[in-house]
CSV table of C-alpha atoms in Angstrom, one decimal:
chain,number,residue,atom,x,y,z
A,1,UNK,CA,-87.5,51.6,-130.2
A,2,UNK,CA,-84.2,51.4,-132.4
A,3,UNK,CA,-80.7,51.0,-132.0
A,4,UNK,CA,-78.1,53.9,-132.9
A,5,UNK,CA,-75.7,52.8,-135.6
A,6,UNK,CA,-72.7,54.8,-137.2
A,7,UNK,CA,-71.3,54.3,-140.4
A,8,UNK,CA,-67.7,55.9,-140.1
A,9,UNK,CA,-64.9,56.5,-143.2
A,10,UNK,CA,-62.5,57.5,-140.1
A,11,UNK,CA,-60.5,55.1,-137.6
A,12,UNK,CA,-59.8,58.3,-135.1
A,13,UNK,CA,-58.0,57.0,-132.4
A,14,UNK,CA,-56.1,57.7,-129.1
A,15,UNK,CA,-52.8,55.6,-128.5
A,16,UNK,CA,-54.4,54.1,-125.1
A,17,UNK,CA,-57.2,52.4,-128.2
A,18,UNK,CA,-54.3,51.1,-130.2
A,19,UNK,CA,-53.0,53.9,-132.2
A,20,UNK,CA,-49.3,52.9,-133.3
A,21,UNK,CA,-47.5,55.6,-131.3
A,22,UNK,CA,-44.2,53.4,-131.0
A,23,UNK,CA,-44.2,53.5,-135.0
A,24,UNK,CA,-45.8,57.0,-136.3
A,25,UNK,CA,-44.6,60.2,-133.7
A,26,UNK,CA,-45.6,63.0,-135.5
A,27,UNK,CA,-42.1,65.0,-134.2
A,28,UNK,CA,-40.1,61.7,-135.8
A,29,UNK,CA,-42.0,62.0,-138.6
A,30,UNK,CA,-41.2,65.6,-139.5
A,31,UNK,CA,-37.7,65.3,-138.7
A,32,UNK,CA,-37.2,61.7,-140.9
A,33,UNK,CA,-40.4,61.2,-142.2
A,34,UNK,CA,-41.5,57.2,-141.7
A,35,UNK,CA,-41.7,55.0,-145.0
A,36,UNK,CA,-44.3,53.4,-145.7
A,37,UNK,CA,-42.3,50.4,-147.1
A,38,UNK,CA,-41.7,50.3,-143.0
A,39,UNK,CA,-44.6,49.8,-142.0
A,40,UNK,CA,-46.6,48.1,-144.5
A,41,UNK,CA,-48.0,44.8,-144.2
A,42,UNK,CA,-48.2,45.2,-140.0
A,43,UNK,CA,-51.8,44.2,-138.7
A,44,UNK,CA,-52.7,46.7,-136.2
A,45,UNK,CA,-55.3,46.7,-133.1
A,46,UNK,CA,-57.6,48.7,-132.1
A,47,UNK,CA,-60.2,48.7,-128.8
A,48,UNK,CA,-62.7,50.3,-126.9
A,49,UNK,CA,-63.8,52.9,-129.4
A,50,UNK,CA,-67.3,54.3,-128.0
A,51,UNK,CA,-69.8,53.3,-129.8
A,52,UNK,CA,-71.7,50.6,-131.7
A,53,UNK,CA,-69.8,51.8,-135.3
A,54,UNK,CA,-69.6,50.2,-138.8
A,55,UNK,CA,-66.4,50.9,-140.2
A,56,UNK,CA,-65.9,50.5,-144.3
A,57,UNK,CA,-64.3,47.3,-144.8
A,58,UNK,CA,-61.4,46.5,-146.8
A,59,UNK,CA,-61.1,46.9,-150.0
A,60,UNK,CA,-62.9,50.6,-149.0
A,61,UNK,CA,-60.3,53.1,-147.0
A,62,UNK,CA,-61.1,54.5,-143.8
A,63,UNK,CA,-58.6,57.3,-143.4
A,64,UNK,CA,-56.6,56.8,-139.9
A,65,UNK,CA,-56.4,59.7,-137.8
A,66,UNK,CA,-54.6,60.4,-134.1
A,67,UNK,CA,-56.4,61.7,-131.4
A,68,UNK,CA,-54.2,63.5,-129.1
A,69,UNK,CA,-55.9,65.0,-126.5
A,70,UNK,CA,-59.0,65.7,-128.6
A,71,UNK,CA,-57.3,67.1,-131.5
A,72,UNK,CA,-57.0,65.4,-134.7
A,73,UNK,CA,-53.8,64.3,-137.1
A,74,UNK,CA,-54.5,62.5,-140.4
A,75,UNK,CA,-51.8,60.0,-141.0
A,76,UNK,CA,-53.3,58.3,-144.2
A,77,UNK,CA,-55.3,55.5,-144.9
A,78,UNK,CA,-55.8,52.4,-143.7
A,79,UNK,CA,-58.3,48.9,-144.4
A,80,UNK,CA,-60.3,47.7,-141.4
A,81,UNK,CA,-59.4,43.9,-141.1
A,82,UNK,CA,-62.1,42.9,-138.5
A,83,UNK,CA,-64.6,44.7,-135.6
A,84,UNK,CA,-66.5,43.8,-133.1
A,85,UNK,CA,-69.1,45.9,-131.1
A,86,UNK,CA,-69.2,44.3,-127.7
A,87,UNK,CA,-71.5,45.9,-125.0
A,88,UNK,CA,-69.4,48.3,-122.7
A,89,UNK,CA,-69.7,46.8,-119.0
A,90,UNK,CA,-69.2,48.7,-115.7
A,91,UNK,CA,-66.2,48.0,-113.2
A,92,UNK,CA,-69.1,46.2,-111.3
A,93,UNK,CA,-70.2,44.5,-114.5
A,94,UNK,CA,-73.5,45.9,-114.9
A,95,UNK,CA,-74.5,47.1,-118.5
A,96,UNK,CA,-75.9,49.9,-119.5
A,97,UNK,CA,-78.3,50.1,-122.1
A,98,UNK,CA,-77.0,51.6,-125.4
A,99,UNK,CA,-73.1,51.9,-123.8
A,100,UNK,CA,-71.5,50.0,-126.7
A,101,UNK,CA,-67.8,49.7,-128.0
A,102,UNK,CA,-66.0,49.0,-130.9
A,103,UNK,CA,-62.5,47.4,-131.2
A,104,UNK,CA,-61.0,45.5,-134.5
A,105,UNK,CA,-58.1,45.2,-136.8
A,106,UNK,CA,-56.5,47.6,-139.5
A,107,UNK,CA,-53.7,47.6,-141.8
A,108,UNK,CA,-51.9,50.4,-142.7
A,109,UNK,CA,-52.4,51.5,-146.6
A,110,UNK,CA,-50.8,55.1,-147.6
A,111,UNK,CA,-49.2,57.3,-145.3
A,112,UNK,CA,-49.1,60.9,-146.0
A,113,UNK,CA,-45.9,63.4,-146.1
A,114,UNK,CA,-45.7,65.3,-143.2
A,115,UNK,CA,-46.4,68.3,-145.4
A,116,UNK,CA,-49.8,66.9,-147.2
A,117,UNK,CA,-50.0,65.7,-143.5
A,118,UNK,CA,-50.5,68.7,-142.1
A,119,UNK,CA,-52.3,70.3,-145.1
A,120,UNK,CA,-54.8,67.7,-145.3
A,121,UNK,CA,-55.4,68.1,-141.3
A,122,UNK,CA,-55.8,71.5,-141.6
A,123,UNK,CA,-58.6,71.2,-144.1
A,124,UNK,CA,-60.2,68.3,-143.3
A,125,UNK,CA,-60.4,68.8,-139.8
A,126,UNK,CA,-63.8,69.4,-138.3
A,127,UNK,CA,-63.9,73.0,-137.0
A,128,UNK,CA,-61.2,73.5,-133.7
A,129,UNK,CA,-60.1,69.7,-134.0
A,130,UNK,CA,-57.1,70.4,-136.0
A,131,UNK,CA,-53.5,69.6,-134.3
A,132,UNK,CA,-52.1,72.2,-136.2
């Protein structure tokens, strides 16, 4: 008997787990694309991510992607600050063996163009994930 572990180089994330939606609208962003000088230095959360996961910790990037309904925008790049895997309870506080989540911390590092944006998306993308 083991435990499942996953080492991840991407923060993919939905607003409701602490994606910064208030700061980085993709439609903003191609209209008057967001500085990074804006936004840099800002500690972000993030919660609930399924799964017992290891993210790279800072100084190593994990690049920081949007999860919008199941499909996938790369913003750029960001440090994870902190995580915590926490066991995932039920509404009646029961546990279930291996449900596990993962919340934590990130900063912001590079944020792409909205061209290389959608560029990088496009080819980076696992197959039918793509926003664009």
């Amino acid at each position: 008997m083991g435990s499942n572990l996953e080492l991840n180089d991407t923060l993919l994330i939905t607003a409701e787990q602490g994606f910064p939606t208030d700061l980085l609208k993709r439609d903003d962003h191609v209209k008057k694309p967001v500085r990074f000088e804006d936004i840099a230095n800002r500690t972000f959360k993030f919660c609930e991510k399924d799964g017992a996961r290891i993210f790279h910790l800072d100084p190593v990037r994990v690049y920081l992607v949007e999860n919008v309904d199941g499909k996938w925008i790369f913003w750029g790049k960001a440090f994870v600050l902190s995580q915590a895997i926490e066991k995932k309870l039920e509404k009646d506080g029961s546990w279930k063996i291996g449900n596990w989540v993962t919340s934590g911390t990130f900063k912001i590092t590079d944020l792409f163009e909205p061209d290389y944006q959608e560029a990088f998306s496009r080819r980076e993308c696992p197959p039918g994930k793509s926003y664009f």
